[in-house]
mmCIF file of C-alpha atoms in Angstrom:
data_model
loop_
_atom_site.group_PDB
_atom_site.id
_atom_site.type_symbol
_atom_site.label_atom_id
_atom_site.label_comp_id
_atom_site.label_asym_id
_atom_site.label_seq_id
_atom_site.Cartn_x
_atom_site.Cartn_y
_atom_site.Cartn_z
ATOM 1 C CA MET A 1 -0.108 0.037 0.035
ATOM 2 C CA ALA A 2 2.871 2.376 -0.295
ATOM 3 C CA GLN A 3 1.663 3.572 -3.622
ATOM 4 C CA ARG A 4 -1.072 4.941 -1.685
ATOM 5 C CA ARG A 5 0.772 7.371 0.554
ATOM 6 C CA ASP A 6 2.347 9.183 -2.646
ATOM 7 C CA PRO A 7 0.795 12.624 -2.423
ATOM 8 C CA SER A 8 0.436 12.974 -6.327
ATOM 9 C CA HIS A 9 -1.383 9.413 -6.602
ATOM 10 C CA GLU A 10 -3.788 10.384 -3.765
ATOM 11 C CA ILE A 11 -4.489 13.812 -5.455
ATOM 12 C CA ARG A 12 -5.120 11.853 -8.815
ATOM 13 C CA GLU A 13 -7.344 9.484 -7.099
ATOM 14 C CA ILE A 14 -9.626 12.370 -5.449
ATOM 15 C CA CYS A 15 -9.375 14.183 -9.133
ATOM 16 C CA ARG A 16 -10.693 11.318 -10.595
ATOM 17 C CA THR A 17 -13.947 10.733 -8.360
ATOM 18 C CA ALA A 18 -14.217 14.258 -8.056
ATOM 19 C CA ALA A 19 -14.553 14.701 -12.107
ATOM 20 C CA ARG A 20 -17.304 11.975 -11.938
ATOM 21 C CA ILE A 21 -19.506 13.589 -9.291
ATOM 22 C CA PHE A 22 -18.962 17.132 -11.166
ATOM 23 C CA TYR A 23 -19.928 15.169 -14.459
ATOM 24 C CA GLU A 24 -22.884 14.167 -12.791
ATOM 25 C CA LYS A 25 -23.564 16.648 -10.777
ATOM 26 C CA GLY A 26 -22.191 20.013 -12.315
ATOM 27 C CA TYR A 27 -19.563 21.782 -10.564
ATOM 28 C CA ASP A 28 -22.079 24.343 -8.874
ATOM 29 C CA GLY A 29 -24.629 21.240 -7.902
ATOM 30 C CA ALA A 30 -21.825 19.022 -6.035
ATOM 31 C CA SER A 31 -20.668 19.955 -2.447
ATOM 32 C CA MET A 32 -17.415 18.980 -0.846
ATOM 33 C CA GLN A 33 -19.414 16.657 1.473
ATOM 34 C CA ASP A 34 -20.483 14.716 -1.775
ATOM 35 C CA ILE A 35 -17.234 14.494 -2.802
ATOM 36 C CA ALA A 36 -15.675 13.634 0.837
ATOM 37 C CA ASP A 37 -18.146 10.836 1.266
ATOM 38 C CA ALA A 38 -17.287 9.451 -2.342
ATOM 39 C CA VAL A 39 -13.542 9.186 -1.819
ATOM 40 C CA GLY A 40 -13.926 7.995 1.687
ATOM 41 C CA LEU A 41 -12.596 10.937 3.694
ATOM 42 C CA THR A 42 -13.752 13.575 6.130
ATOM 43 C CA LYS A 43 -15.039 17.184 4.778
ATOM 44 C CA ALA A 44 -11.953 18.416 6.894
ATOM 45 C CA GLY A 45 -9.487 15.738 5.371
ATOM 46 C CA LEU A 46 -10.958 16.463 1.850
ATOM 47 C CA TYR A 47 -10.021 20.307 2.428
ATOM 48 C CA HIS A 48 -6.409 19.057 3.924
ATOM 49 C CA HIS A 49 -5.962 17.507 0.398
ATOM 50 C CA VAL A 50 -7.179 20.108 -1.962
ATOM 51 C CA GLY A 51 -7.316 23.098 -0.157
ATOM 52 C CA SER A 52 -10.566 24.400 -1.588
ATOM 53 C CA LYS A 53 -13.315 23.302 -4.454
ATOM 54 C CA ASP A 54 -12.101 25.787 -7.210
ATOM 55 C CA ARG A 55 -8.459 24.315 -6.835
ATOM 56 C CA LEU A 56 -10.128 20.696 -7.018
ATOM 57 C CA LEU A 57 -11.625 21.560 -10.253
ATOM 58 C CA PHE A 58 -8.416 23.293 -11.048
ATOM 59 C CA GLU A 59 -6.601 19.985 -10.299
ATOM 60 C CA ILE A 60 -8.784 17.866 -12.360
ATOM 61 C CA MET A 61 -8.501 20.160 -15.252
ATOM 62 C CA ASN A 62 -4.987 20.277 -14.971
ATOM 63 C CA TYR A 63 -4.797 16.245 -14.618
ATOM 64 C CA GLY A 64 -6.659 16.337 -17.855
ATOM 65 C CA MET A 65 -4.694 18.717 -19.565
ATOM 66 C CA ASP A 66 -1.812 16.315 -18.395
ATOM 67 C CA ILE A 67 -3.152 13.120 -19.960
ATOM 68 C CA LEU A 68 -3.801 15.324 -23.439
ATOM 69 C CA ASP A 69 0.048 16.029 -23.323
ATOM 70 C CA GLU A 70 0.945 12.273 -22.806
ATOM 71 C CA ALA A 71 -1.908 10.971 -24.930
ATOM 72 C CA VAL A 72 -1.623 12.970 -27.650
ATOM 73 C CA VAL A 73 1.285 15.892 -27.778
ATOM 74 C CA SER A 74 4.272 13.928 -26.833
ATOM 75 C CA ARG A 75 3.650 11.397 -29.274
ATOM 76 C CA VAL A 76 2.658 13.656 -31.967
ATOM 77 C CA LEU A 77 5.324 16.221 -31.773
ATOM 78 C CA GLN A 78 7.685 13.153 -32.927
ATOM 79 C CA ILE A 79 5.934 12.903 -36.160
ATOM 80 C CA ALA A 80 8.048 14.893 -38.736
ATOM 81 C CA ASP A 81 5.127 15.055 -41.476
ATOM 82 C CA PRO A 82 2.877 17.712 -40.828
ATOM 83 C CA THR A 83 -0.294 15.759 -42.337
ATOM 84 C CA GLU A 84 0.637 12.386 -40.439
ATOM 85 C CA ARG A 85 0.967 14.545 -37.797
ATOM 86 C CA LEU A 86 -2.410 16.087 -37.803
ATOM 87 C CA ARG A 87 -4.081 12.816 -38.610
ATOM 88 C CA GLN A 88 -2.712 11.489 -35.676
ATOM 89 C CA THR A 89 -3.738 14.715 -33.659
ATOM 90 C CA ILE A 90 -7.328 13.839 -34.601
ATOM 91 C CA ILE A 91 -7.162 10.249 -33.852
ATOM 92 C CA GLY A 92 -5.968 10.763 -30.336
ATOM 93 C CA HIS A 93 -8.061 13.741 -29.519
ATOM 94 C CA ILE A 94 -11.274 11.816 -30.470
ATOM 95 C CA ASP A 95 -9.794 8.813 -28.423
ATOM 96 C CA LEU A 96 -9.743 10.972 -25.383
ATOM 97 C CA VAL A 97 -13.110 12.491 -25.965
ATOM 98 C CA VAL A 98 -14.835 9.432 -26.367
ATOM 99 C CA ARG A 99 -13.460 7.035 -24.017
ATOM 100 C CA THR A 100 -15.749 7.356 -20.920
ATOM 101 C CA ARG A 101 -12.810 6.561 -18.540
ATOM 102 C CA ASN A 102 -11.004 10.157 -19.474
ATOM 103 C CA ILE A 103 -13.819 12.074 -17.853
ATOM 104 C CA GLU A 104 -11.489 14.569 -16.602
ATOM 105 C CA ILE A 105 -11.758 15.826 -20.351
ATOM 106 C CA THR A 106 -15.417 16.092 -20.176
ATOM 107 C CA VAL A 107 -15.149 18.176 -17.261
ATOM 108 C CA ILE A 108 -12.756 20.503 -19.241
ATOM 109 C CA LEU A 109 -15.044 20.661 -21.744
ATOM 110 C CA HIS A 110 -18.410 21.426 -19.801
ATOM 111 C CA GLU A 111 -16.936 23.384 -16.894
ATOM 112 C CA ASN A 112 -14.556 25.812 -18.534
ATOM 113 C CA ARG A 113 -16.490 28.825 -17.137
ATOM 114 C CA SER A 114 -16.613 27.448 -13.705
ATOM 115 C CA LEU A 115 -13.224 28.358 -12.889
ATOM 116 C CA LYS A 116 -12.029 31.687 -12.160
ATOM 117 C CA GLY A 117 -8.964 34.100 -11.973
ATOM 118 C CA GLU A 118 -5.680 32.664 -11.737
ATOM 119 C CA LEU A 119 -6.449 29.266 -11.988
ATOM 120 C CA ARG A 120 -8.549 29.482 -14.913
ATOM 121 C CA ASP A 121 -5.755 31.542 -16.348
ATOM 122 C CA LYS A 122 -3.237 28.679 -16.069
ATOM 123 C CA ILE A 123 -5.603 26.122 -17.557
ATOM 124 C CA ASN A 124 -6.310 28.450 -20.691
ATOM 125 C CA THR A 125 -2.683 28.856 -21.095
ATOM 126 C CA ARG A 126 -2.142 25.221 -21.513
ATOM 127 C CA LYS A 127 -5.004 25.045 -23.670
ATOM 128 C CA GLN A 128 -3.974 27.804 -25.838
ATOM 129 C CA ALA A 129 -0.816 26.033 -26.090
ATOM 130 C CA TYR A 130 -2.424 22.953 -27.498
ATOM 131 C CA ILE A 131 -4.609 25.279 -30.010
ATOM 132 C CA HIS A 132 -1.335 26.848 -31.130
ATOM 133 C CA LEU A 133 0.140 23.117 -31.677
ATOM 134 C CA ILE A 134 -2.983 22.744 -34.036
ATOM 135 C CA GLU A 135 -2.783 25.585 -35.688
ATOM 136 C CA GLN A 136 0.997 25.587 -36.516
ATOM 137 C CA THR A 137 0.238 21.852 -37.820
ATOM 138 C CA ILE A 138 -2.471 23.247 -39.894
ATOM 139 C CA ALA A 139 -0.301 26.043 -41.567
ATOM 140 C CA ASP A 140 2.398 23.487 -42.055
ATOM 141 C CA VAL A 141 0.168 21.475 -44.047
ATOM 142 C CA GLN A 142 -0.959 24.337 -45.948
ATOM 143 C CA ALA A 143 2.421 25.084 -46.732
ATOM 144 C CA ARG A 144 3.210 21.832 -48.068
ATOM 145 C CA THR A 145 0.262 22.929 -50.562
ATOM 146 C CA PRO A 146 0.878 24.387 -54.008
ATOM 147 C CA ALA A 147 -2.670 26.049 -53.897
ATOM 148 C CA PRO A 148 -3.279 29.088 -51.466
ATOM 149 C CA PRO A 149 -4.522 28.443 -48.213
ATOM 150 C CA LEU A 150 -8.719 27.836 -48.364
ATOM 151 C CA LEU A 151 -8.891 28.847 -44.769
ATOM 152 C CA SER A 152 -7.101 30.665 -42.008
ATOM 153 C CA PRO A 153 -5.589 28.069 -39.687
ATOM 154 C CA LYS A 154 -7.098 29.523 -36.583
ATOM 155 C CA LEU A 155 -10.749 28.956 -38.105
ATOM 156 C CA ALA A 156 -9.841 25.353 -39.302
ATOM 157 C CA ALA A 157 -8.324 24.747 -35.810
ATOM 158 C CA PHE A 158 -11.668 25.540 -33.968
ATOM 159 C CA ALA A 159 -13.815 23.916 -36.597
ATOM 160 C CA LEU A 160 -11.912 20.631 -35.686
ATOM 161 C CA LEU A 161 -12.130 21.180 -31.937
ATOM 162 C CA GLY A 162 -15.755 21.861 -32.407
ATOM 163 C CA MET A 163 -16.193 18.728 -34.463
ATOM 164 C CA ILE A 164 -14.299 16.415 -31.760
ATOM 165 C CA ASN A 165 -15.087 18.184 -28.785
ATOM 166 C CA TRP A 166 -18.691 18.020 -29.524
ATOM 167 C CA LEU A 167 -18.918 14.118 -29.839
ATOM 168 C CA TYR A 168 -19.060 14.167 -25.396
ATOM 169 C CA GLN A 169 -22.689 15.327 -26.529
ATOM 170 C CA TRP A 170 -23.801 12.360 -28.952
ATOM 171 C CA TYR A 171 -21.276 9.983 -29.459
ATOM 172 C CA ARG A 172 -21.989 6.664 -27.716
ATOM 173 C CA ARG A 173 -19.430 3.984 -28.039
ATOM 174 C CA ASP A 174 -22.094 1.292 -28.024
ATOM 175 C CA GLY A 175 -23.686 2.704 -30.754
ATOM 176 C CA PRO A 176 -23.667 1.640 -34.652
ATOM 177 C CA VAL A 177 -20.276 3.606 -35.622
ATOM 178 C CA GLN A 178 -16.888 2.220 -34.313
ATOM 179 C CA GLN A 179 -14.491 4.464 -33.248
ATOM 180 C CA GLU A 180 -11.828 3.702 -35.848
ATOM 181 C CA GLU A 181 -14.897 4.530 -38.636
ATOM 182 C CA LEU A 182 -15.345 7.582 -36.935
ATOM 183 C CA ALA A 183 -11.759 8.831 -36.728
ATOM 184 C CA GLN A 184 -11.070 7.989 -40.337
ATOM 185 C CA ALA A 185 -14.390 9.631 -41.326
ATOM 186 C CA TYR A 186 -13.828 12.782 -39.587
ATOM 187 C CA GLY A 187 -9.906 13.131 -40.383
ATOM 188 C CA ASP A 188 -11.075 12.613 -44.266
ATOM 189 C CA PHE A 189 -13.840 15.226 -43.893
ATOM 190 C CA PHE A 190 -11.039 17.827 -42.339
ATOM 191 C CA PHE A 191 -8.700 17.067 -44.930
ATOM 192 C CA ARG A 192 -11.328 17.743 -47.693
ATOM 193 C CA GLY A 193 -12.426 20.751 -45.844
ATOM 194 C CA LEU A 194 -8.753 22.054 -45.538
ATOM 195 C CA LEU A 195 -7.349 21.301 -48.787
ATOM 196 C CA GLY A 196 -10.236 20.837 -51.202
ATOM 197 C CA ARG A 197 -9.380 17.335 -51.839
ATOM 198 C CA SER A 198 -8.811 13.879 -49.741
ATOM 199 C CA MET B 1 -49.197 48.335 -19.956
ATOM 200 C CA ALA B 2 -51.775 45.721 -21.191
ATOM 201 C CA GLN B 3 -48.864 43.366 -23.098
ATOM 202 C CA ARG B 4 -47.188 43.198 -19.822
ATOM 203 C CA ARG B 5 -50.854 40.935 -18.813
ATOM 204 C CA ASP B 6 -50.142 38.449 -21.657
ATOM 205 C CA PRO B 7 -49.129 35.324 -19.826
ATOM 206 C CA SER B 8 -47.328 34.121 -22.472
ATOM 207 C CA HIS B 9 -45.295 37.169 -23.129
ATOM 208 C CA GLU B 10 -44.894 37.176 -18.943
ATOM 209 C CA ILE B 11 -43.270 34.022 -19.113
ATOM 210 C CA ARG B 12 -41.208 34.940 -21.781
ATOM 211 C CA GLU B 13 -39.803 37.695 -19.759
ATOM 212 C CA ILE B 14 -38.847 35.278 -16.983
ATOM 213 C CA CYS B 15 -37.452 33.298 -19.613
ATOM 214 C CA ARG B 16 -35.178 35.491 -20.746
ATOM 215 C CA THR B 17 -33.579 36.731 -17.414
ATOM 216 C CA ALA B 18 -33.513 33.306 -15.981
ATOM 217 C CA ALA B 19 -31.546 32.363 -18.856
ATOM 218 C CA ARG B 20 -28.775 34.795 -18.082
ATOM 219 C CA ILE B 21 -29.041 33.645 -14.756
ATOM 220 C CA PHE B 22 -28.333 29.905 -15.587
ATOM 221 C CA TYR B 23 -25.968 31.285 -17.844
ATOM 222 C CA GLU B 24 -23.923 33.095 -15.489
ATOM 223 C CA LYS B 25 -24.529 30.371 -12.227
ATOM 224 C CA GLY B 26 -24.977 27.498 -13.757
ATOM 225 C CA TYR B 27 -28.449 25.738 -13.683
ATOM 226 C CA ASP B 28 -27.481 24.033 -10.414
ATOM 227 C CA GLY B 29 -25.452 26.930 -8.958
ATOM 228 C CA ALA B 30 -28.789 29.390 -9.726
ATOM 229 C CA SER B 31 -31.354 29.620 -6.823
ATOM 230 C CA MET B 32 -35.057 30.242 -7.772
ATOM 231 C CA GLN B 33 -34.556 33.210 -5.112
ATOM 232 C CA ASP B 34 -31.880 34.486 -7.495
ATOM 233 C CA ILE B 35 -34.174 34.327 -10.291
ATOM 234 C CA ALA B 36 -37.182 35.828 -8.472
ATOM 235 C CA ASP B 37 -34.731 38.874 -7.425
ATOM 236 C CA ALA B 38 -33.750 39.671 -10.904
ATOM 237 C CA VAL B 39 -37.247 39.453 -12.270
ATOM 238 C CA GLY B 40 -39.150 41.453 -9.571
ATOM 239 C CA LEU B 41 -41.062 38.642 -8.330
ATOM 240 C CA THR B 42 -41.407 36.814 -4.915
ATOM 241 C CA LYS B 43 -40.121 33.606 -4.717
ATOM 242 C CA ALA B 44 -44.234 32.499 -4.347
ATOM 243 C CA GLY B 45 -44.998 34.489 -7.219
ATOM 244 C CA LEU B 46 -42.120 32.938 -9.649
ATOM 245 C CA TYR B 47 -43.247 29.366 -8.149
ATOM 246 C CA HIS B 48 -46.862 30.476 -9.442
ATOM 247 C CA HIS B 49 -45.748 31.388 -12.916
ATOM 248 C CA VAL B 50 -43.222 28.818 -13.910
ATOM 249 C CA GLY B 51 -44.448 25.756 -11.317
ATOM 250 C CA SER B 52 -40.479 24.480 -10.884
ATOM 251 C CA LYS B 53 -37.207 25.118 -11.504
ATOM 252 C CA ASP B 54 -37.275 21.988 -14.151
ATOM 253 C CA ARG B 55 -40.382 23.385 -15.496
ATOM 254 C CA LEU B 56 -38.419 26.584 -15.670
ATOM 255 C CA LEU B 57 -35.485 25.305 -17.670
ATOM 256 C CA PHE B 58 -37.945 23.389 -19.833
ATOM 257 C CA GLU B 59 -39.392 26.698 -20.839
ATOM 258 C CA ILE B 60 -36.025 28.602 -21.755
ATOM 259 C CA MET B 61 -35.325 25.724 -23.760
ATOM 260 C CA ASN B 62 -38.831 24.953 -25.685
ATOM 261 C CA TYR B 63 -38.513 28.921 -25.950
ATOM 262 C CA GLY B 64 -34.928 28.521 -27.528
ATOM 263 C CA MET B 65 -36.335 25.912 -29.982
ATOM 264 C CA ASP B 66 -39.332 28.010 -31.126
ATOM 265 C CA ILE B 67 -36.341 30.832 -31.871
ATOM 266 C CA LEU B 68 -34.584 28.176 -33.884
ATOM 267 C CA ASP B 69 -37.788 27.179 -35.583
ATOM 268 C CA GLU B 70 -39.140 30.828 -36.426
ATOM 269 C CA ALA B 71 -35.333 32.079 -37.155
ATOM 270 C CA VAL B 72 -33.712 29.115 -39.438
ATOM 271 C CA VAL B 73 -35.931 26.210 -40.063
ATOM 272 C CA SER B 74 -39.074 28.081 -41.236
ATOM 273 C CA ARG B 75 -37.281 30.009 -43.413
ATOM 274 C CA VAL B 76 -35.112 27.098 -44.968
ATOM 275 C CA LEU B 77 -38.306 24.984 -45.421
ATOM 276 C CA GLN B 78 -39.555 27.424 -48.098
ATOM 277 C CA ILE B 79 -36.080 26.964 -50.200
ATOM 278 C CA ALA B 80 -36.118 24.288 -52.875
ATOM 279 C CA ASP B 81 -32.730 24.037 -54.013
ATOM 280 C CA PRO B 82 -31.034 21.756 -51.288
ATOM 281 C CA THR B 83 -27.634 23.429 -51.525
ATOM 282 C CA GLU B 84 -28.894 26.925 -50.976
ATOM 283 C CA ARG B 85 -31.078 24.968 -48.148
ATOM 284 C CA LEU B 86 -27.892 23.637 -46.402
ATOM 285 C CA ARG B 87 -25.894 26.987 -46.940
ATOM 286 C CA GLN B 88 -29.145 29.072 -45.230
ATOM 287 C CA THR B 89 -29.575 26.878 -42.026
ATOM 288 C CA ILE B 90 -25.697 27.174 -41.829
ATOM 289 C CA ILE B 91 -25.640 30.888 -41.633
ATOM 290 C CA GLY B 92 -28.978 31.135 -39.611
ATOM 291 C CA HIS B 93 -27.866 28.804 -37.115
ATOM 292 C CA ILE B 94 -24.312 30.375 -36.868
ATOM 293 C CA ASP B 95 -25.886 33.700 -36.138
ATOM 294 C CA LEU B 96 -28.509 32.452 -33.650
ATOM 295 C CA VAL B 97 -25.295 30.382 -31.603
ATOM 296 C CA VAL B 98 -22.896 33.978 -31.942
ATOM 297 C CA ARG B 99 -25.333 36.533 -31.332
ATOM 298 C CA THR B 100 -25.420 37.240 -27.347
ATOM 299 C CA ARG B 101 -28.919 38.044 -27.000
ATOM 300 C CA ASN B 102 -29.951 34.713 -27.610
ATOM 301 C CA ILE B 103 -29.094 33.200 -24.358
ATOM 302 C CA GLU B 104 -31.663 30.871 -24.476
ATOM 303 C CA ILE B 105 -29.722 28.867 -27.392
ATOM 304 C CA THR B 106 -26.238 28.999 -24.896
ATOM 305 C CA VAL B 107 -28.504 27.246 -22.287
ATOM 306 C CA ILE B 108 -29.951 24.635 -24.492
ATOM 307 C CA LEU B 109 -26.279 23.779 -25.481
ATOM 308 C CA HIS B 110 -24.838 23.944 -22.075
ATOM 309 C CA GLU B 111 -27.343 22.797 -19.864
ATOM 310 C CA ASN B 112 -28.623 19.716 -22.025
ATOM 311 C CA ARG B 113 -27.986 16.804 -18.899
ATOM 312 C CA SER B 114 -29.773 19.418 -16.591
ATOM 313 C CA LEU B 115 -33.248 18.307 -17.655
ATOM 314 C CA LYS B 116 -34.609 15.404 -16.366
ATOM 315 C CA GLY B 117 -37.411 12.740 -17.298
ATOM 316 C CA GLU B 118 -40.488 13.550 -19.542
ATOM 317 C CA LEU B 119 -39.352 17.208 -19.976
ATOM 318 C CA ARG B 120 -35.897 16.480 -21.252
ATOM 319 C CA ASP B 121 -37.896 13.746 -23.642
ATOM 320 C CA LYS B 122 -39.338 16.655 -25.076
ATOM 321 C CA ILE B 123 -36.918 18.993 -25.774
ATOM 322 C CA ASN B 124 -35.058 15.992 -27.065
ATOM 323 C CA THR B 125 -37.764 15.568 -29.699
ATOM 324 C CA ARG B 126 -37.544 18.900 -30.957
ATOM 325 C CA LYS B 127 -33.807 18.654 -31.117
ATOM 326 C CA GLN B 128 -33.987 15.302 -32.848
ATOM 327 C CA ALA B 129 -36.518 16.875 -35.550
ATOM 328 C CA TYR B 130 -34.154 19.354 -36.369
ATOM 329 C CA ILE B 131 -30.732 17.141 -36.594
ATOM 330 C CA HIS B 132 -33.139 15.032 -38.892
ATOM 331 C CA LEU B 133 -34.020 18.052 -41.268
ATOM 332 C CA ILE B 134 -30.211 18.661 -41.620
ATOM 333 C CA GLU B 135 -29.306 14.968 -42.272
ATOM 334 C CA GLN B 136 -32.145 14.945 -44.817
ATOM 335 C CA THR B 137 -30.874 18.137 -46.428
ATOM 336 C CA ILE B 138 -27.317 16.843 -46.534
ATOM 337 C CA ALA B 139 -28.411 13.492 -48.316
ATOM 338 C CA ASP B 140 -30.634 15.844 -50.666
ATOM 339 C CA VAL B 141 -27.197 17.313 -51.292
ATOM 340 C CA GLN B 142 -25.320 14.007 -51.657
ATOM 341 C CA ALA B 143 -28.099 13.113 -53.912
ATOM 342 C CA ARG B 144 -27.448 15.731 -56.344
ATOM 343 C CA THR B 145 -23.974 15.046 -56.705
ATOM 344 C CA PRO B 146 -22.918 12.474 -59.505
ATOM 345 C CA ALA B 147 -20.004 10.599 -56.960
ATOM 346 C CA PRO B 148 -21.124 8.204 -54.445
ATOM 347 C CA PRO B 149 -21.547 9.951 -50.727
ATOM 348 C CA LEU B 150 -18.214 10.392 -49.063
ATOM 349 C CA LEU B 151 -19.790 10.623 -45.552
ATOM 350 C CA SER B 152 -22.818 9.367 -43.990
ATOM 351 C CA PRO B 153 -25.515 12.265 -43.756
ATOM 352 C CA LYS B 154 -25.613 11.569 -39.901
ATOM 353 C CA LEU B 155 -21.811 11.975 -38.873
ATOM 354 C CA ALA B 156 -21.704 14.761 -41.448
ATOM 355 C CA ALA B 157 -24.761 16.522 -39.588
ATOM 356 C CA PHE B 158 -22.955 16.288 -36.106
ATOM 357 C CA ALA B 159 -19.867 17.436 -37.842
ATOM 358 C CA LEU B 160 -21.429 20.660 -38.711
ATOM 359 C CA LEU B 161 -23.248 20.704 -35.470
ATOM 360 C CA GLY B 162 -20.369 20.303 -33.244
ATOM 361 C CA MET B 163 -18.440 23.294 -35.543
ATOM 362 C CA ILE B 164 -21.345 25.573 -35.226
ATOM 363 C CA ASN B 165 -22.111 24.895 -31.573
ATOM 364 C CA TRP B 166 -18.316 25.221 -30.674
ATOM 365 C CA LEU B 167 -18.512 29.054 -31.502
ATOM 366 C CA TYR B 168 -20.589 29.864 -28.432
ATOM 367 C CA GLN B 169 -17.044 28.583 -26.222
ATOM 368 C CA TRP B 170 -14.488 30.784 -28.265
ATOM 369 C CA TYR B 171 -15.866 33.353 -30.897
ATOM 370 C CA ARG B 172 -16.334 36.722 -29.829
ATOM 371 C CA ARG B 173 -18.560 39.278 -32.155
ATOM 372 C CA ASP B 174 -16.083 42.097 -31.426
ATOM 373 C CA GLY B 175 -12.872 39.762 -32.141
ATOM 374 C CA PRO B 176 -11.184 40.014 -35.560
ATOM 375 C CA VAL B 177 -13.298 37.693 -37.882
ATOM 376 C CA GLN B 178 -16.467 39.445 -38.779
ATOM 377 C CA GLN B 179 -19.531 37.214 -38.698
ATOM 378 C CA GLU B 180 -20.200 37.253 -42.002
ATOM 379 C CA GLU B 181 -16.413 36.000 -42.869
ATOM 380 C CA LEU B 182 -17.313 33.226 -40.560
ATOM 381 C CA ALA B 183 -20.379 32.014 -42.053
ATOM 382 C CA GLN B 184 -18.866 32.226 -45.583
ATOM 383 C CA ALA B 185 -15.584 30.112 -44.298
ATOM 384 C CA TYR B 186 -17.215 27.409 -42.263
ATOM 385 C CA GLY B 187 -19.963 27.215 -44.833
ATOM 386 C CA ASP B 188 -17.473 27.066 -47.773
ATOM 387 C CA PHE B 189 -15.290 24.094 -45.332
ATOM 388 C CA PHE B 190 -18.425 22.052 -45.029
ATOM 389 C CA PHE B 191 -19.144 22.002 -48.556
ATOM 390 C CA ARG B 192 -15.588 20.826 -49.610
ATOM 391 C CA GLY B 193 -15.792 18.489 -46.343
ATOM 392 C CA LEU B 194 -19.033 16.891 -47.767
ATOM 393 C CA LEU B 195 -18.346 16.813 -51.290
ATOM 394 C CA GLY B 196 -14.328 17.110 -51.807
ATOM 395 C CA ARG B 197 -14.899 20.174 -53.783
ATOM 396 C CA SER B 198 -16.547 23.731 -53.362
#
């Protein structure tokens, strides 16, 4: 049980459970008592670990951004070809949004207005870095194309983020469309929209 | 002041104010007392008008769907050419999402999980009718194209809804991109993605 005493591990366990409760009840609807009960701590013990409800939401979102960095960003940065880098970013980001175990990602998507002040700025800085990576990759893809760009990298990046992030609202993994089929179809659709050809 | 005594007008006034408070505080974070204070009623008076907090959220969403029907659906249904019908649906839907006065639409987008049971089913039925209209229009556009469809109407419809609905998260009307430019760029992008050409 030595692992349980690692503070960062314990915080992550609390984050995972709290993310589920925020997802079910909303940030404003969930109380610290609800979360303390779910993680098996007293309310005082929970405050000792996370400081405040704001701070807990920040920790969840920061953890969600860690997952995004580990599962998507760190992998695609090694890909030299921008088209393949963009394709793998699409596949990885779709995977994060549709896999229910990454509920931290859903909290980032849904509770973006609940965080305030400095903590919100910190998360927004991390989000901006990711958006910038996508914009830059799109610009790199466009630069390899002889024709002039059809769409600004910024508008294209937000169209892509909208298509993918909106999946949490409607896509069900046990529905008729397999995740691989979805990722292929949305990747192809995006490249056609960006370049006017597949 | 006779107009103020029209019950449906009064409900709509309450809806508009309550929508703003739900937007600012979240559905779970806003109390009926907050809303009563904002509309100048006692809490008992507010309950008399709207029945319950659930019912109030339903009325806001139902009003939002009325606005969508009036501003988009009723206009595009008269357009015989499916390509033009789809283009005008995109322009009209973008307009609803980015105009801040249509905060009822934002509540529909953001609080979709807060409504429960029969009231939720009623709103979902109206949403489904709109999604079906978009899917059918996409299928009509594809049927006019000699090449086989590149994407199912359903996946294309949700890609479009994601691109447009996500605008409420990032697009600012006072930013560098004009609404007309945005609507043109996203319309062109969608048709290229759908058909492989502009």
